[in-house]
PDB file of C-alpha atoms and ligand atoms in Angstrom:
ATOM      1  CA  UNK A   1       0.000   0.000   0.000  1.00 61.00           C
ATOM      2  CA  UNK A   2       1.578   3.432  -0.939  1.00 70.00           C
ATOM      3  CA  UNK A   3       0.299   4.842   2.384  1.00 69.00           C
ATOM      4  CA  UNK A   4       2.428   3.090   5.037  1.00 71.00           C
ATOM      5  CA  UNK A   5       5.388   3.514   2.495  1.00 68.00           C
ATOM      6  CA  UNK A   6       4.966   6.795   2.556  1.00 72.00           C
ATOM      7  CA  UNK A   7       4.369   6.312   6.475  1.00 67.00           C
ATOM      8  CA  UNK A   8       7.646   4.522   6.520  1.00 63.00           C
ATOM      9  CA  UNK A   9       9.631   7.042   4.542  1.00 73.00           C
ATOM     10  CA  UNK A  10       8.503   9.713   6.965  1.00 70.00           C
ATOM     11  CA  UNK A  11       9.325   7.595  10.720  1.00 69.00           C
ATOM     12  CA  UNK A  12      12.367   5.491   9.350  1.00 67.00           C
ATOM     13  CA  UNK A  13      15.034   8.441   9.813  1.00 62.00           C
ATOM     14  CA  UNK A  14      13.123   9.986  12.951  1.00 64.00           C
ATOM     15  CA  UNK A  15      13.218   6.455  14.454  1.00 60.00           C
ATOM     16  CA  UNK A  16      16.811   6.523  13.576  1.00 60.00           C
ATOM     17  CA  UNK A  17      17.840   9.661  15.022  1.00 65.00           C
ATOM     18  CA  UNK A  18      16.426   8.412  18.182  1.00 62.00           C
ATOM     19  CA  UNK A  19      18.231   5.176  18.216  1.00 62.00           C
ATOM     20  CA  UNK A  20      21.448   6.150  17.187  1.00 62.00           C
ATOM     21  CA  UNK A  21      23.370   8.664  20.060  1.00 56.00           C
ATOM     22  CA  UNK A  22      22.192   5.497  22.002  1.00 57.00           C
ATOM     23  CA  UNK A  23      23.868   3.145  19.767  1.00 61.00           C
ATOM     24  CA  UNK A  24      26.949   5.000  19.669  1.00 71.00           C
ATOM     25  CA  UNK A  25      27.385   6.323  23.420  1.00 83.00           C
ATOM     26  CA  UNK A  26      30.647   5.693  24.864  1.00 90.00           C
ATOM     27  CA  UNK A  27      31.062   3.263  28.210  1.00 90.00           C
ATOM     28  CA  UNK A  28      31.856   6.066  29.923  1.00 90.00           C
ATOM     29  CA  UNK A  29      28.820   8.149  28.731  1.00 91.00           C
ATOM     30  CA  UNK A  30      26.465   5.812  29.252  1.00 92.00           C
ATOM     31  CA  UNK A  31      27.968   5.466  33.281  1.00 91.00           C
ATOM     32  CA  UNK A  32      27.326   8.576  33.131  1.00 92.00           C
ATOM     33  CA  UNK A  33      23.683   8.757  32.255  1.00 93.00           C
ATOM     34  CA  UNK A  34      23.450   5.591  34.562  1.00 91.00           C
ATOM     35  CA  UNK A  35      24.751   7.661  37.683  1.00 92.00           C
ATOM     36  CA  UNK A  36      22.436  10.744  36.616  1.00 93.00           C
ATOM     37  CA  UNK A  37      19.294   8.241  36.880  1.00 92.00           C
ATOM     38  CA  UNK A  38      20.013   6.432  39.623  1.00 88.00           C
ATOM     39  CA  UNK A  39      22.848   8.303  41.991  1.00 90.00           C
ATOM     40  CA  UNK A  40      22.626  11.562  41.408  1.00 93.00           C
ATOM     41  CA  UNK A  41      19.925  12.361  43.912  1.00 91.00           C
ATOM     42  CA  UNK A  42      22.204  12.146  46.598  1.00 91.00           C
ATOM     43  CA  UNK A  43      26.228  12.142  45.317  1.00 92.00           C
ATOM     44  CA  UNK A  44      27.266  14.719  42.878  1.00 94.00           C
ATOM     45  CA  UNK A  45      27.887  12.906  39.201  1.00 93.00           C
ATOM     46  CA  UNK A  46      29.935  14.262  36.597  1.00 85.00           C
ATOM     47  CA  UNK A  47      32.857  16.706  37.648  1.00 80.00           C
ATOM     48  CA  UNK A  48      30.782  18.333  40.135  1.00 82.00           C
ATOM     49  CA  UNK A  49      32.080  18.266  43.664  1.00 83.00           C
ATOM     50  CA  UNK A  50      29.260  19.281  46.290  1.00 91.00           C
ATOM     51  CA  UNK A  51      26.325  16.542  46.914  1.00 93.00           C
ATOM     52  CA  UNK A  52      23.137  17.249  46.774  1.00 92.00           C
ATOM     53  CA  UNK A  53      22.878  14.947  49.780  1.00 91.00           C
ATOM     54  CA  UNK A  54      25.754  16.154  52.477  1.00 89.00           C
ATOM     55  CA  UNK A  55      26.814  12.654  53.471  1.00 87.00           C
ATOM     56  CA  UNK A  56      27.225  11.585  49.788  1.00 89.00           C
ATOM     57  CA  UNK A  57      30.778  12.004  48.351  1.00 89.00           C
ATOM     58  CA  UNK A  58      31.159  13.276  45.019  1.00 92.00           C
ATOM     59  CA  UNK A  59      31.543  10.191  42.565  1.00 90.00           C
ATOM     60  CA  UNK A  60      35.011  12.585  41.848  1.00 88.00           C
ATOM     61  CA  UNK A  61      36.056  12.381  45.243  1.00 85.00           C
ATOM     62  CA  UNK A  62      35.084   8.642  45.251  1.00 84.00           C
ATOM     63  CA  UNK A  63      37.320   8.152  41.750  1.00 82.00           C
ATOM     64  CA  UNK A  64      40.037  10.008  43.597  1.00 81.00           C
ATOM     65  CA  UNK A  65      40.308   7.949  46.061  1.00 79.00           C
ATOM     66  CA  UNK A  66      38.757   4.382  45.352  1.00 75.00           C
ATOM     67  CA  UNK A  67      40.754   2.143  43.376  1.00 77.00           C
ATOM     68  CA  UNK A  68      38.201   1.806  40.245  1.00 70.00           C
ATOM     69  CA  UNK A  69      38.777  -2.092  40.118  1.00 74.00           C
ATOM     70  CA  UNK A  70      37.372  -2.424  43.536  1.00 76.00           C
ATOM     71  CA  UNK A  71      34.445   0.008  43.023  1.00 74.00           C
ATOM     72  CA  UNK A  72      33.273  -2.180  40.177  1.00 76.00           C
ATOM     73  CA  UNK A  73      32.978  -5.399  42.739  1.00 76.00           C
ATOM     74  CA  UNK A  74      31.420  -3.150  45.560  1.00 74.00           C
ATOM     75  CA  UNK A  75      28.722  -2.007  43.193  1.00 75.00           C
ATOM     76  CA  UNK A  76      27.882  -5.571  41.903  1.00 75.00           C
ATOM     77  CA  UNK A  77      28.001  -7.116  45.070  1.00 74.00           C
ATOM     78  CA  UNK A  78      25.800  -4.198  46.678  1.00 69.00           C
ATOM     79  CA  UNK A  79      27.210  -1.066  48.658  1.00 65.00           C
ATOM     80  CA  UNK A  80      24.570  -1.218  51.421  1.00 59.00           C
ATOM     81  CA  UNK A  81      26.197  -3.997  53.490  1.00 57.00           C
ATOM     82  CA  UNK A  82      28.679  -1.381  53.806  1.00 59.00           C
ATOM     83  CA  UNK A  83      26.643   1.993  53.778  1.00 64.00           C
ATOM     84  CA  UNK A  84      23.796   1.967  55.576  1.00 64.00           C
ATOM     85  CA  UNK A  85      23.080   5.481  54.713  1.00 70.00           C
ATOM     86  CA  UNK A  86      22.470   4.386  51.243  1.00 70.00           C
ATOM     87  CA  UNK A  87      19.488   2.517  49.619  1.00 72.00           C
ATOM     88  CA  UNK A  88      20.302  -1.225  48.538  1.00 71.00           C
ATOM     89  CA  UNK A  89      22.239  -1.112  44.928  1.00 75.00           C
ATOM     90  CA  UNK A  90      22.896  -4.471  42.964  1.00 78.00           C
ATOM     91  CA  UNK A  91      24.204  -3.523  39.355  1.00 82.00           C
ATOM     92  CA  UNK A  92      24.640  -5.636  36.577  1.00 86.00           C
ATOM     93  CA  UNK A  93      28.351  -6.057  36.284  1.00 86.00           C
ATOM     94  CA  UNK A  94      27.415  -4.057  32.919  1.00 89.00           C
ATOM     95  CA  UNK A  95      25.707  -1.148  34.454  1.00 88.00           C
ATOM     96  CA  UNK A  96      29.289  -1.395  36.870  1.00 87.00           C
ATOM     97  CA  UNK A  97      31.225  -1.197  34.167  1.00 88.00           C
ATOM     98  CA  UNK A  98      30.175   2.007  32.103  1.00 90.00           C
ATOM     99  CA  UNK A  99      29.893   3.502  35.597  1.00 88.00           C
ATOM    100  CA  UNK A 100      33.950   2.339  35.993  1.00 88.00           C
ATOM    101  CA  UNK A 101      34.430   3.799  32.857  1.00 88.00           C
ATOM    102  CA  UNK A 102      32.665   7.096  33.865  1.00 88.00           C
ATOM    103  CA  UNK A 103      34.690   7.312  37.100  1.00 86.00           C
ATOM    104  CA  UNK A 104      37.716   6.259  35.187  1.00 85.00           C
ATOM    105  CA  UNK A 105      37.888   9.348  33.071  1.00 84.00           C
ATOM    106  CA  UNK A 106      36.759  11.831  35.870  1.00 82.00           C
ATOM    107  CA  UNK A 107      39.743  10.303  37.739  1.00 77.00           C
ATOM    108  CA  UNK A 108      42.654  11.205  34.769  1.00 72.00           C
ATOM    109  CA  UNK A 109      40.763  14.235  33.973  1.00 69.00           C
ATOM    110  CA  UNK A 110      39.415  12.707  30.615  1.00 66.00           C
ATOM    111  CA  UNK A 111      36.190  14.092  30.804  1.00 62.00           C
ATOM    112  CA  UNK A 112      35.285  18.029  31.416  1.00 58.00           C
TER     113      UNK A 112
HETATM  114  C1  LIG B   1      19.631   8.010  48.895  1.00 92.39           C
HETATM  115  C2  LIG B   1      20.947   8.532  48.690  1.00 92.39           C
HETATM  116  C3  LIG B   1      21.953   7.756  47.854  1.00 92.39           C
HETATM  117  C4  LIG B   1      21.790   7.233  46.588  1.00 92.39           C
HETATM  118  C5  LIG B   1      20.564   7.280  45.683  1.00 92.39           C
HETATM  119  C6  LIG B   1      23.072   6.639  46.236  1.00 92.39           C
HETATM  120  N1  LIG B   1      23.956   6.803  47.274  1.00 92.39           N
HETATM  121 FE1  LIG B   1      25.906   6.153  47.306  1.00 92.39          FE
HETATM  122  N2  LIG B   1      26.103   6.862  49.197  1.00 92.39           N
HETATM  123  C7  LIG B   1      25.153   7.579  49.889  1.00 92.39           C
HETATM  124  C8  LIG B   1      25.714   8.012  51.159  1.00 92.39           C
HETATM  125  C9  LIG B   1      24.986   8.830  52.210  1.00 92.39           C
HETATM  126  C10 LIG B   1      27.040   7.502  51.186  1.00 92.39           C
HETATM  127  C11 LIG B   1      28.066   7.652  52.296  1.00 92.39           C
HETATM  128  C12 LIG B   1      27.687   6.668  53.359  1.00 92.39           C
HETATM  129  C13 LIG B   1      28.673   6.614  54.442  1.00 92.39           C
HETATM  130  O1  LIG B   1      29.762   7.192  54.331  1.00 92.39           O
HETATM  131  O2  LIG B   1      28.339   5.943  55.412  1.00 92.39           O
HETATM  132  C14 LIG B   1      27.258   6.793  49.939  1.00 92.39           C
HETATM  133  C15 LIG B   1      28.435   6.144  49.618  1.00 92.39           C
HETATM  134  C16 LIG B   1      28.680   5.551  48.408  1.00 92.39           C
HETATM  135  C17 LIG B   1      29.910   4.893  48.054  1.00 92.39           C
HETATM  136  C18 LIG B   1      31.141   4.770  48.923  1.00 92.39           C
HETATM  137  C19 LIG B   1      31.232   3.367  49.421  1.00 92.39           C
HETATM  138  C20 LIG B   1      32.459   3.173  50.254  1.00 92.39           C
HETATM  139  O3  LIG B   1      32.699   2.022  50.586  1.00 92.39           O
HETATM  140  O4  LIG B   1      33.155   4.156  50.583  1.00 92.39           O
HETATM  141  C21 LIG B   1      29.768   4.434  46.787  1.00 92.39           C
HETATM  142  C22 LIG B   1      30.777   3.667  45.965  1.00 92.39           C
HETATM  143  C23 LIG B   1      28.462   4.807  46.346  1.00 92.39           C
HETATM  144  N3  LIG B   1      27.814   5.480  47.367  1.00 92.39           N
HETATM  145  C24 LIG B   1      27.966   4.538  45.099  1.00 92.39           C
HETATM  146  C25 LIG B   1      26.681   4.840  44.704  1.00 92.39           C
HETATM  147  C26 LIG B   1      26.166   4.529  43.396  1.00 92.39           C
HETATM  148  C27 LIG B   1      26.963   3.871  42.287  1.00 92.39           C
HETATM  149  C28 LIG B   1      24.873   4.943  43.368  1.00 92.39           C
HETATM  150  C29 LIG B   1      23.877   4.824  42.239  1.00 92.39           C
HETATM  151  C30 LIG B   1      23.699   3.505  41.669  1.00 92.39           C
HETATM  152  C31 LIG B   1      24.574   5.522  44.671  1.00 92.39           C
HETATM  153  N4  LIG B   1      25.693   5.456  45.438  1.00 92.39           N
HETATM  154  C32 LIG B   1      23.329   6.035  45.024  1.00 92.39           C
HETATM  155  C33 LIG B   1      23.874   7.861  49.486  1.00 92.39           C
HETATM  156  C34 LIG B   1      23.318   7.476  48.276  1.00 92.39           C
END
């Protein structure tokens, strides 16, 4: 039928467009969107330094002074057993690693 071609023609490259900056997103970028979702209500993400949430070190302090191998194995195995303060977190160990990646470049200075 010439009217869902014409449907198709129209949606395929918008569809696209919203697919693609997925597709492509770095490791560390997509940490980064990761910790925006689900930490940034309480640590500061990103190259910021002040929490929202006092208590909460800045996931730059944290890459400062965590080695970034270990962070990956707290996160899968949960932080909470350690943190009370913080809600119960169990990532994927692929979730853990675009968040190492994140952390990774905030600690060299790779990322702004
Ligand atoms: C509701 C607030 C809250 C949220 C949401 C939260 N945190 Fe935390 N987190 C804290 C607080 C508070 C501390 C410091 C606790 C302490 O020092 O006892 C902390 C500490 C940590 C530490 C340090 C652990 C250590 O052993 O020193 C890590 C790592 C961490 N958080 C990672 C994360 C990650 C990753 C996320 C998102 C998946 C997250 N947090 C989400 C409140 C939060």
């Amino acid at each position: 039928m010439r009217w869902s071609l014409a449907i198709l023609r129209v949606s395929a490259p918008i569809i696209l467009a919203l697919v693609a900056p997925q597709a492509s997103a770095s490791p560390a970028d997509r940490g980064l969107a990761f910790a925006r979702a689900h930490c940034g209500r309480c640590h500061a993400v990103g190259p910021r330094r002040t929490s929202p949430m006092r208590e909460a070190p800045s996931f730059r302090t944290l890459a400062d002074h965590f080695p970034v191998g270990d962070l990956a194995d707290v996160l899968v195995e949960g932080v909470d057993r350690r943190h009370p303060a913080m809600p119960d977190f169990r990532l994927t160990p692929a979730d853990a690693a675009d968040l190492t990646a994140d952390l990774e470049g905030l600690r060299h200075g790779l990322r702004p």
